[in-house]
mmCIF file of C-alpha atoms in Angstrom:
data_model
loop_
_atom_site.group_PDB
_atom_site.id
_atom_site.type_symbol
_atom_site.label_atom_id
_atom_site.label_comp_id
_atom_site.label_asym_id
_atom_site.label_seq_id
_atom_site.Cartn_x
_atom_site.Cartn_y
_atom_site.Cartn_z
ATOM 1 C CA UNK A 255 -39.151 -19.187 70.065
ATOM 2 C CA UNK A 256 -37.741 -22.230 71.321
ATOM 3 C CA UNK A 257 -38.957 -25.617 73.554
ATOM 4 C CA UNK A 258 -36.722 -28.115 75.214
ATOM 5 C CA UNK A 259 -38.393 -31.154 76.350
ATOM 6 C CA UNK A 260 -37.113 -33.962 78.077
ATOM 7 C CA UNK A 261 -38.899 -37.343 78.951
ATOM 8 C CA UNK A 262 -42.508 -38.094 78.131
ATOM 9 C CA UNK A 263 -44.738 -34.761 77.443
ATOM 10 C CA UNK A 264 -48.494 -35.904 78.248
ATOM 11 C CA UNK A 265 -51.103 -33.967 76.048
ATOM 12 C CA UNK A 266 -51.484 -30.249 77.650
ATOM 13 C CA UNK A 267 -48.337 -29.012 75.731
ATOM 14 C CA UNK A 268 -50.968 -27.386 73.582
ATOM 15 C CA UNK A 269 -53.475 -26.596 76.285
ATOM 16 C CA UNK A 270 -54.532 -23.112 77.405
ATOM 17 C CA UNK A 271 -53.476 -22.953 80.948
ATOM 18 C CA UNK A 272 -51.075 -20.277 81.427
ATOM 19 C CA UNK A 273 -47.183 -21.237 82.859
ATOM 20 C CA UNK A 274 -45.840 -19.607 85.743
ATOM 21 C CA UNK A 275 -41.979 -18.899 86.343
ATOM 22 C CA UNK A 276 -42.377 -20.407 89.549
ATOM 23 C CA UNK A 277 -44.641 -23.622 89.122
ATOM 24 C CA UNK A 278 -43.315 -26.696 90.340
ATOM 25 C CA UNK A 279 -46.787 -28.705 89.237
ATOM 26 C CA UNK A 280 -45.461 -30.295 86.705
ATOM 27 C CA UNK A 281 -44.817 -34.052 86.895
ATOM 28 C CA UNK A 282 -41.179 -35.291 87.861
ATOM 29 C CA UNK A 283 -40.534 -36.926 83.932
ATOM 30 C CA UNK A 284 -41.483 -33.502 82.097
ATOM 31 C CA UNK A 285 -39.256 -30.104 81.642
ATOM 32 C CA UNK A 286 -40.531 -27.608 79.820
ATOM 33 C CA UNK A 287 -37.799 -24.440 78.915
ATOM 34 C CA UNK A 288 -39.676 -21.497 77.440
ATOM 35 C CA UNK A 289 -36.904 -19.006 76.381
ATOM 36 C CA UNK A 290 -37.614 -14.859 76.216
ATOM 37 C CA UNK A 291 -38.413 -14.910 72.686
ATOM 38 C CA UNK A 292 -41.949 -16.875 73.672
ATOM 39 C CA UNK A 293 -43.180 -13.666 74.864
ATOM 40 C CA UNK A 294 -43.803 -13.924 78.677
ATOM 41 C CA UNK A 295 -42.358 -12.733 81.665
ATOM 42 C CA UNK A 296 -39.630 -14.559 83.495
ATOM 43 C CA UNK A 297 -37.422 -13.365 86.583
ATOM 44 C CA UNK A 298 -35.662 -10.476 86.105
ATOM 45 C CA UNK A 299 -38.561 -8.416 84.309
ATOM 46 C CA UNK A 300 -38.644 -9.892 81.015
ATOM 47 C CA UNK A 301 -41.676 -9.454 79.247
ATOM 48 C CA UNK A 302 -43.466 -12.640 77.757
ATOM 49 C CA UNK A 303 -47.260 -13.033 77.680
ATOM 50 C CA UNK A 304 -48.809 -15.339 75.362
ATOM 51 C CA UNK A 305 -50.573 -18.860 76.198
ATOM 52 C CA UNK A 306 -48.676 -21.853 76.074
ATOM 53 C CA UNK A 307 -51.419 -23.273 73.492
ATOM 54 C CA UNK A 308 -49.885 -20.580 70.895
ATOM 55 C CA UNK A 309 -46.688 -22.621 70.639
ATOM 56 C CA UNK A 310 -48.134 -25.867 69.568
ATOM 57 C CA UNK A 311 -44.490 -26.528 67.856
ATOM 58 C CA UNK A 312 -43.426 -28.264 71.510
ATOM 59 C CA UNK A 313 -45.819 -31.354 70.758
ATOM 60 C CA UNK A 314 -44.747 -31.431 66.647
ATOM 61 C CA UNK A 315 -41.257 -31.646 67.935
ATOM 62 C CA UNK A 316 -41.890 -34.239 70.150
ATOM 63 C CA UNK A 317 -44.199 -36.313 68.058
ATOM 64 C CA UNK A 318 -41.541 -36.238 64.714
ATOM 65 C CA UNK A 319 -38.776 -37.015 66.870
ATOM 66 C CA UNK A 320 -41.045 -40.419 68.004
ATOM 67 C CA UNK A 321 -42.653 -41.058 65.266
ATOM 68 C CA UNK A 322 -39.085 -40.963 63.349
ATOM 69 C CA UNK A 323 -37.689 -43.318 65.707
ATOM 70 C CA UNK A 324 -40.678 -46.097 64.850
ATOM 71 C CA UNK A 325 -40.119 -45.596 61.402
ATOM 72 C CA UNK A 326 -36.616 -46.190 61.554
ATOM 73 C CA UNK A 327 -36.940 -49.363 63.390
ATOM 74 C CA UNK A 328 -39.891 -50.715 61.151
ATOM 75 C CA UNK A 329 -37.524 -50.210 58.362
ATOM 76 C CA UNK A 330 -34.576 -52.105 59.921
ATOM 77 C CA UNK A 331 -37.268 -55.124 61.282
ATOM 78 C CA UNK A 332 -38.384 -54.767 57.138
ATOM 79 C CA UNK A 333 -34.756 -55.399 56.199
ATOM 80 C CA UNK A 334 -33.868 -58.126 58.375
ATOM 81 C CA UNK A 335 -36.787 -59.865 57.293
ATOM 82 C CA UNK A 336 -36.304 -59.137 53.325
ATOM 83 C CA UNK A 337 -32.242 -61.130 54.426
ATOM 84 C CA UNK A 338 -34.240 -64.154 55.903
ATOM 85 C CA UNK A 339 -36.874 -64.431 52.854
ATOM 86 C CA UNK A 340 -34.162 -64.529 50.325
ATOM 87 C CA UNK A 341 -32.240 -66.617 52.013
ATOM 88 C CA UNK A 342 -34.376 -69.128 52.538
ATOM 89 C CA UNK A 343 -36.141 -68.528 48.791
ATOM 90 C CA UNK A 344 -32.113 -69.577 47.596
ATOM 91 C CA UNK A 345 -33.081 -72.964 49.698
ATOM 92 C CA UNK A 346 -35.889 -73.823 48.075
ATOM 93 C CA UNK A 347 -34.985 -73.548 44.374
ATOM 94 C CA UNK A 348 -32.181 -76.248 45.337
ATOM 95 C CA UNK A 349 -29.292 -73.964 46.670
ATOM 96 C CA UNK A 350 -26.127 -73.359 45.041
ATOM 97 C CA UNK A 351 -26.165 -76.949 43.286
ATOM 98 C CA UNK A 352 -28.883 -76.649 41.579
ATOM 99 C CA UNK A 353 -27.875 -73.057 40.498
ATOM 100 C CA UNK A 354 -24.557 -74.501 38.704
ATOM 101 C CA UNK A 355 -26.396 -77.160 37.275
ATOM 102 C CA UNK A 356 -29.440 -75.718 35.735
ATOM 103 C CA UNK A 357 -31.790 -77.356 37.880
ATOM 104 C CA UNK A 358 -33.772 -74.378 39.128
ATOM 105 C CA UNK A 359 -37.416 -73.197 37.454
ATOM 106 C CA UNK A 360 -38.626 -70.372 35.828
ATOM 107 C CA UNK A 361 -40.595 -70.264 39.196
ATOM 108 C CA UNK A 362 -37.991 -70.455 41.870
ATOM 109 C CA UNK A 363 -35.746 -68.217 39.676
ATOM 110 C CA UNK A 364 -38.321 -65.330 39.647
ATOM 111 C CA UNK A 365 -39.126 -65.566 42.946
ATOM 112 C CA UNK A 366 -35.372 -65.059 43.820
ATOM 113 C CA UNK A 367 -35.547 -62.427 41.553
ATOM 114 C CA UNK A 368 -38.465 -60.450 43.160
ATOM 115 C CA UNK A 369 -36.997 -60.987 46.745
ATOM 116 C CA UNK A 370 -33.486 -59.649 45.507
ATOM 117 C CA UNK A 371 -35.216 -56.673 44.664
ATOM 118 C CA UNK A 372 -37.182 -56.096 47.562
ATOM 119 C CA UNK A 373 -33.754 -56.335 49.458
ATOM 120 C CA UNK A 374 -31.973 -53.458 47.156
ATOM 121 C CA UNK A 375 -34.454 -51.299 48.135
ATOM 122 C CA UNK A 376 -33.711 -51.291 51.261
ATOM 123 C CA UNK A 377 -29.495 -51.033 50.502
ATOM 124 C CA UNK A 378 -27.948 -49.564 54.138
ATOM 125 C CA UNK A 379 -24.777 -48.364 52.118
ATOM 126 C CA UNK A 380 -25.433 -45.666 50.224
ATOM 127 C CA UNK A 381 -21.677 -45.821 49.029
ATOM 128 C CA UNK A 382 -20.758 -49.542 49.195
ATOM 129 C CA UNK A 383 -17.825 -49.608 46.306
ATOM 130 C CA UNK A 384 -15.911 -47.691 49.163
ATOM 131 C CA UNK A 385 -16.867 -49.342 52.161
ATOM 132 C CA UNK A 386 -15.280 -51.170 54.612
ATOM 133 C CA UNK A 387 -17.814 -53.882 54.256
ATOM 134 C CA UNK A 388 -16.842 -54.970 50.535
ATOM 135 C CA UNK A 389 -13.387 -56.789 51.807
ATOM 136 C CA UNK A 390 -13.404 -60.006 53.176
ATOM 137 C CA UNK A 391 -14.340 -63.811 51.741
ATOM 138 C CA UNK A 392 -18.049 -64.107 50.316
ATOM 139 C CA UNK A 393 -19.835 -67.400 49.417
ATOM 140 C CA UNK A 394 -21.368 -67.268 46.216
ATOM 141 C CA UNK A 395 -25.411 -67.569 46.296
ATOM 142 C CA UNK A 396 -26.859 -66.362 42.958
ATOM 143 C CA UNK A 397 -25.220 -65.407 39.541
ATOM 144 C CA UNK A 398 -26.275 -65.099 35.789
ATOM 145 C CA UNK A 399 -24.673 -65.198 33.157
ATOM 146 C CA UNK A 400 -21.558 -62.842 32.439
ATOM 147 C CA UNK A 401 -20.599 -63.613 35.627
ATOM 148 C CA UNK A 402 -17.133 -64.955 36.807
ATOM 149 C CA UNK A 403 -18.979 -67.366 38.467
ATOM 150 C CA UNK A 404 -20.941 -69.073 35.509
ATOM 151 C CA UNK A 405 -17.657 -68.682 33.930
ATOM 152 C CA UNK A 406 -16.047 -71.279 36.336
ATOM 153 C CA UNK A 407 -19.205 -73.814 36.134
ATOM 154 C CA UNK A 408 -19.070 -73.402 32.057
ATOM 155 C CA UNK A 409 -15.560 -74.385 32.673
ATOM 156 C CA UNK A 410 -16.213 -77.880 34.636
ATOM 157 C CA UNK A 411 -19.159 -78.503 32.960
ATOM 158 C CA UNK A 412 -17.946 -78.048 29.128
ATOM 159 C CA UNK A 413 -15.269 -80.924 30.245
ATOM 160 C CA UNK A 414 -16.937 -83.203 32.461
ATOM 161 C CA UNK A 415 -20.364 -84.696 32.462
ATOM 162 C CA UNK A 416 -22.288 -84.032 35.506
ATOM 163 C CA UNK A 417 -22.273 -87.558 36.359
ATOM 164 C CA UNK A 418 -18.211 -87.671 36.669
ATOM 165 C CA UNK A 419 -17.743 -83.724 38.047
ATOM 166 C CA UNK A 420 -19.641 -81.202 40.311
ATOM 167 C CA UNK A 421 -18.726 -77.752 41.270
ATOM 168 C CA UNK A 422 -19.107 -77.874 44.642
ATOM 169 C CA UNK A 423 -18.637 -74.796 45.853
ATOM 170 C CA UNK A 424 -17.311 -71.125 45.138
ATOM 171 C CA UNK A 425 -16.267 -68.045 46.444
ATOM 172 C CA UNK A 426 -14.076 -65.308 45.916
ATOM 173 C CA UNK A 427 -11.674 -63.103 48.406
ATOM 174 C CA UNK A 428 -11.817 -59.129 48.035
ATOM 175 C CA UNK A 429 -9.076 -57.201 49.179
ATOM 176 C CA UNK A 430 -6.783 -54.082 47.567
ATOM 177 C CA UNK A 431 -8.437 -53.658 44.538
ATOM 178 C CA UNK A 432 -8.488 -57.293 43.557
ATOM 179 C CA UNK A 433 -10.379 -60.930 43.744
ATOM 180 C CA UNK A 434 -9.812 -64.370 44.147
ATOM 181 C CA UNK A 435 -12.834 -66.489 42.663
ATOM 182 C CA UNK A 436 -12.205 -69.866 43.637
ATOM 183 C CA UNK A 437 -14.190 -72.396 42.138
ATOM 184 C CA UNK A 438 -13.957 -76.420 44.104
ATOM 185 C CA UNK A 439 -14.751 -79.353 41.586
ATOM 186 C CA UNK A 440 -15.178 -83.374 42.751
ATOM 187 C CA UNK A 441 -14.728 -85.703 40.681
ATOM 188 C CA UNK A 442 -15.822 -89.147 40.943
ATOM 189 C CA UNK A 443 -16.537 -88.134 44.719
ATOM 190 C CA UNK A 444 -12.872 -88.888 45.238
ATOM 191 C CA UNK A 445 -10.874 -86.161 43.675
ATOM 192 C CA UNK A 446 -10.592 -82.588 44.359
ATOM 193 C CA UNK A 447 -9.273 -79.562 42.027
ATOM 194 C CA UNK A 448 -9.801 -76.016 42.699
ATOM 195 C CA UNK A 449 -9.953 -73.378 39.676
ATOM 196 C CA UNK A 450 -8.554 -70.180 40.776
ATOM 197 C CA UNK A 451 -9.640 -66.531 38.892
ATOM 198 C CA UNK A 452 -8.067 -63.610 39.554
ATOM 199 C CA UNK A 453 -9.420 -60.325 38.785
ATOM 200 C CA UNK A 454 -8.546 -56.730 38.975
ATOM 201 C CA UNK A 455 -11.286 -54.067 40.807
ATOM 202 C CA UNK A 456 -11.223 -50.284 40.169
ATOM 203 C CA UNK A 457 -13.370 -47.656 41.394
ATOM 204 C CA UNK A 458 -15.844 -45.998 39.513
ATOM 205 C CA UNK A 459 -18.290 -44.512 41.476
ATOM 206 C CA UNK A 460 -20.010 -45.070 44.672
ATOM 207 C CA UNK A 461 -21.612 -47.582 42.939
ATOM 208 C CA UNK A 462 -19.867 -48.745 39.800
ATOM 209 C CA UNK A 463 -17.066 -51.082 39.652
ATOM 210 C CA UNK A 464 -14.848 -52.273 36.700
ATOM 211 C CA UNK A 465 -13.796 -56.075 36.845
ATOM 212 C CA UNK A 466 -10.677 -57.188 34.427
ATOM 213 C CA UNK A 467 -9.654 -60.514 34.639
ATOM 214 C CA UNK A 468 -5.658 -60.742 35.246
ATOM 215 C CA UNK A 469 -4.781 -64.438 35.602
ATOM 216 C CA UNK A 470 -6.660 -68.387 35.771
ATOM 217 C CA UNK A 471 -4.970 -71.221 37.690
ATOM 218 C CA UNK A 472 -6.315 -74.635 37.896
ATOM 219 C CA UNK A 473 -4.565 -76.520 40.781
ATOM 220 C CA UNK A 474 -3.302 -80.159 40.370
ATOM 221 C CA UNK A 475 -6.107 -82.210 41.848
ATOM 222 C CA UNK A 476 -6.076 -83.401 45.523
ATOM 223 C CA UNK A 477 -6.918 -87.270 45.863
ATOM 224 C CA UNK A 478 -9.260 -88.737 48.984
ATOM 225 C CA UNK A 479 -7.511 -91.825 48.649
ATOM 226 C CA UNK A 480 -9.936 -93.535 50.951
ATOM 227 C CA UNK A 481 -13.047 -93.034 48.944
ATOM 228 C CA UNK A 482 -11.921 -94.201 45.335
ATOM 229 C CA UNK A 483 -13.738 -96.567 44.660
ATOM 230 C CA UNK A 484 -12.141 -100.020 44.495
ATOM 231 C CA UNK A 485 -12.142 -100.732 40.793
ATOM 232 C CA UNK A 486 -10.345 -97.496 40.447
ATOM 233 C CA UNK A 487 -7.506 -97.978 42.723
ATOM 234 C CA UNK A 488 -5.107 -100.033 40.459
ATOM 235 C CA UNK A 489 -5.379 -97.488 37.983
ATOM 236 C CA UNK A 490 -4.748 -94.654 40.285
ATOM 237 C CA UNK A 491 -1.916 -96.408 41.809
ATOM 238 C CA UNK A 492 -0.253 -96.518 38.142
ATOM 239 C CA UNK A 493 -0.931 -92.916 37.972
ATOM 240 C CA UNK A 494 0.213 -92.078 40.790
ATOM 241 C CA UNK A 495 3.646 -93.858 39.540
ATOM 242 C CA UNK A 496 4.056 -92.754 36.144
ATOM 243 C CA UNK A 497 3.729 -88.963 37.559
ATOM 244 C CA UNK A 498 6.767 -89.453 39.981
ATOM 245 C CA UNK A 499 8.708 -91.102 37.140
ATOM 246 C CA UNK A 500 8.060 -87.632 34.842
ATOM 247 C CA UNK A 501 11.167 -85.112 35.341
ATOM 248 C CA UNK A 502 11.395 -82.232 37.930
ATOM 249 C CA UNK A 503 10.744 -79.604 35.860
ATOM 250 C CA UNK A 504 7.760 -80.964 34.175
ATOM 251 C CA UNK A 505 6.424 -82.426 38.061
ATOM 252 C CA UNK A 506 6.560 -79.372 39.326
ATOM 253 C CA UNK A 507 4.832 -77.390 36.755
ATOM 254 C CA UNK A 508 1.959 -80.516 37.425
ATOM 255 C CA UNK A 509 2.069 -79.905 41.021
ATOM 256 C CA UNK A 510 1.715 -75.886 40.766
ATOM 257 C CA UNK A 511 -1.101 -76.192 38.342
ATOM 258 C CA UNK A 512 -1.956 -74.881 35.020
ATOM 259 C CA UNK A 513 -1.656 -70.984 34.674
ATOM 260 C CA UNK A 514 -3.515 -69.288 32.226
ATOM 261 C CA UNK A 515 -2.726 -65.217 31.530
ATOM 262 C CA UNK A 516 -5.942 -63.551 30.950
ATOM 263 C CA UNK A 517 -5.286 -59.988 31.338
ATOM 264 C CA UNK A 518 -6.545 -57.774 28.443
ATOM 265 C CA UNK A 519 -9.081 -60.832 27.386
ATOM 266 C CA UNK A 520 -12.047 -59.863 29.671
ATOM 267 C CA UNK A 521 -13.219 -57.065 31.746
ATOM 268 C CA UNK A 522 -17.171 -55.773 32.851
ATOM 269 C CA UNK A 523 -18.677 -53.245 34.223
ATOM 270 C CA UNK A 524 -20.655 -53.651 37.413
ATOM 271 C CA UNK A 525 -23.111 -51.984 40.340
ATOM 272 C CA UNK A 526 -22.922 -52.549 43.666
ATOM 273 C CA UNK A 527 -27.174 -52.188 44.783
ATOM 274 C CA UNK A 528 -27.180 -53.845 48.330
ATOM 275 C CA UNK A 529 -24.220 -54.861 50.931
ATOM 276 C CA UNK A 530 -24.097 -54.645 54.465
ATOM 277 C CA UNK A 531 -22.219 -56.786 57.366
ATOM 278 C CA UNK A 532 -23.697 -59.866 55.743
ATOM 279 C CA UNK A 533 -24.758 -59.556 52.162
ATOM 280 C CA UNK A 534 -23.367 -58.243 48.943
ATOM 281 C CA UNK A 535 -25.524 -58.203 45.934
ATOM 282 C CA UNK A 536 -24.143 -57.342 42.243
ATOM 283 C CA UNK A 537 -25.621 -56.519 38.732
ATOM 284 C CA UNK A 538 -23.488 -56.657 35.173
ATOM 285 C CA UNK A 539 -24.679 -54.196 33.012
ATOM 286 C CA UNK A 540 -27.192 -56.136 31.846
ATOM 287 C CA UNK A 541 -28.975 -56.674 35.089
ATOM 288 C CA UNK A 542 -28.292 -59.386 36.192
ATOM 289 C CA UNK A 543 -27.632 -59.946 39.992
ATOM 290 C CA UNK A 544 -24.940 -62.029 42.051
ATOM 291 C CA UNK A 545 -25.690 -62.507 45.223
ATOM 292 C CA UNK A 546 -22.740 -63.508 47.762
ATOM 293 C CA UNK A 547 -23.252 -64.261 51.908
ATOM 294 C CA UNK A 548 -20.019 -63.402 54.159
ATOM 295 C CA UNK A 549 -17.573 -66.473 55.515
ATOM 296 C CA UNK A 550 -15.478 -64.101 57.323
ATOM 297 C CA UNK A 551 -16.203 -61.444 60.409
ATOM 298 C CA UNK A 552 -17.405 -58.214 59.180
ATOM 299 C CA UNK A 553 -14.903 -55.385 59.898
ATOM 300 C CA UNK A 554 -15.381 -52.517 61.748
ATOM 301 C CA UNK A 555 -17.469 -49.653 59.514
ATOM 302 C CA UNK A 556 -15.414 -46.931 61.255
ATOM 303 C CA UNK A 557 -12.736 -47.950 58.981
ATOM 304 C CA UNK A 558 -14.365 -45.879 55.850
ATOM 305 C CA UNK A 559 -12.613 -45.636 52.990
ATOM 306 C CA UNK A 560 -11.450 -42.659 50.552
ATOM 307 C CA UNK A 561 -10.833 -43.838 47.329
ATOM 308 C CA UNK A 562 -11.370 -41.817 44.829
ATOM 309 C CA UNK A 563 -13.112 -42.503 41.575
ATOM 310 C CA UNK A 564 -11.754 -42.735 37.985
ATOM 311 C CA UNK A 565 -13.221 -40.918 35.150
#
């Protein structure tokens, strides 16, 4: 017994009137198809007679097929709007400044918390660590501690006081297995360096990733010479001079910046629990979530990839 129904089927699929071979009553939206095993008789002597209301099954089909449709839009309209209420919960604990600084409350931080999870449940990738999606340049919204992230602020903020430094911004670069974290510190308004952390990614699941960290570079700082302020000039101009009077080799290694091997000192396990085109959203194993936004395009999801997991 089969049905095939095409367009809208109003509410006699189930009724009791009997169908004829030959009936053209039927409005122009609505086909109905009944095949020999429903019983009645069609042209060419086949045999069929029982009541269209026996083979309620035609309306069920119809009904799951709609009903499946509105619940898979409700639960996209449910995502989208679990993106926008995190995002804008990030903007009112302070954004990413008052993240790196420690200036967010218990409140704000576990109302982050509650929206991050109301997002994961709703993850579109059920196999992010191989998806197309991971690659590309991601802003850094959210971490906790363990992170590479907090590792970079502990960095600026163990040297500088907050009143002299700020870590303006961060993100890191994914692409073949590895990661960029680049972390941008002003000082004094005037001067900019960038700490640079590579790390190593391997597979480990369709959700579980291991991090190691391979290699820390802290770039010779970049100078706004328009914005120092003007009690600071003489002594940047003297600087400025006793640098170019230091030999070659020793100027160079200054303007390459400061390299610092770290492979074999660090490495973590992580889950990937929500990414899609825009949003990638990380936990250590201890829990706690990083959430990054996109910079670049998205690429194309066709793209899938097969790697395959380590034991």
């Amino acid at each position: 017994m089969a049905c095939s129904i095409q367009g809208l089927v109003p509410a006699f699929c189930g009724s009791s009137s009997r169908l004829s071979p030959h009936s053209n009553s039927f409005p122009s939206l609505f086909s109905v198809t009944v095949f020999p095993e429903c019983g009645r008789k069609l042209p060419g002597g086949r045999k069929i007679g029982q009541r269209l209301e026996d083979y309620g099954v035609c309306r069920a089909m119809v009904q799951q097929t709609v009903h499946g449709a509105s619940a898979t839009y409700a639960k996209e309209m449910e995502r989208l709007s679990a993106k926008e209420s995190l995002l804008l919960a990030f903007k009112d604990a302070g954004g990413f400044e008052a993240l790196v600084t420690g200036n967010t409350t218990d409140m704000q931080r576990i109302d982050v918390n509650e929206r991050i999870i109301g997002l994961e449940r709703l993850n579109p990738t059920p196999r992010p660590t191989t998806s197309p999606y991971l690659e590309g340049q991601w802003n850094f919204e959210w971490f906790g501690s363990g992170s590479p992230g907090l590792f970079a602020a502990r960095l600026v903020f163990q040297r500088f006081p907050t009143t002299l430094a700020n870590l303006s911004k961060m993100d890191v670069v994914i692409k073949d297995g590895y990661a960029k974290i680049t972390a941008v510190m002003r000082l004094l308004n005037s001067i900019e360096s960038k700490f640079i952390l590579s790390t190593q990614l391997s597979v480990e699941g369709p959700l579980r990733m291991k991090e190691e960290y391979v290699e820390g570079v802290l770039e010779s700082p970049k100078v706004d010479e328009e914005t120092i302020p003007e009690q600071l000039k003489g002594a940047f101009g003297q600087a400025v001079s006793t640098v170019q009077q230091l030999p070659v080799p020793i100027r160079d290694a200054l303007t390459s910046g400061l390299k610092v091997p770290l492979s074999g000192t660090f490495q973590r396990l992580f889950m990937i629990s929500y990414l899609d085109e825009e949003i990638l959203i990380i936990r250590d194993s201890a829990g706690v979530p990083e959430v990054l936004t996109r910079l670049d395009p998205a690429p194309s999801p066709l793209s899938e990839s097969t790697t395959e997991y380590e034991s």
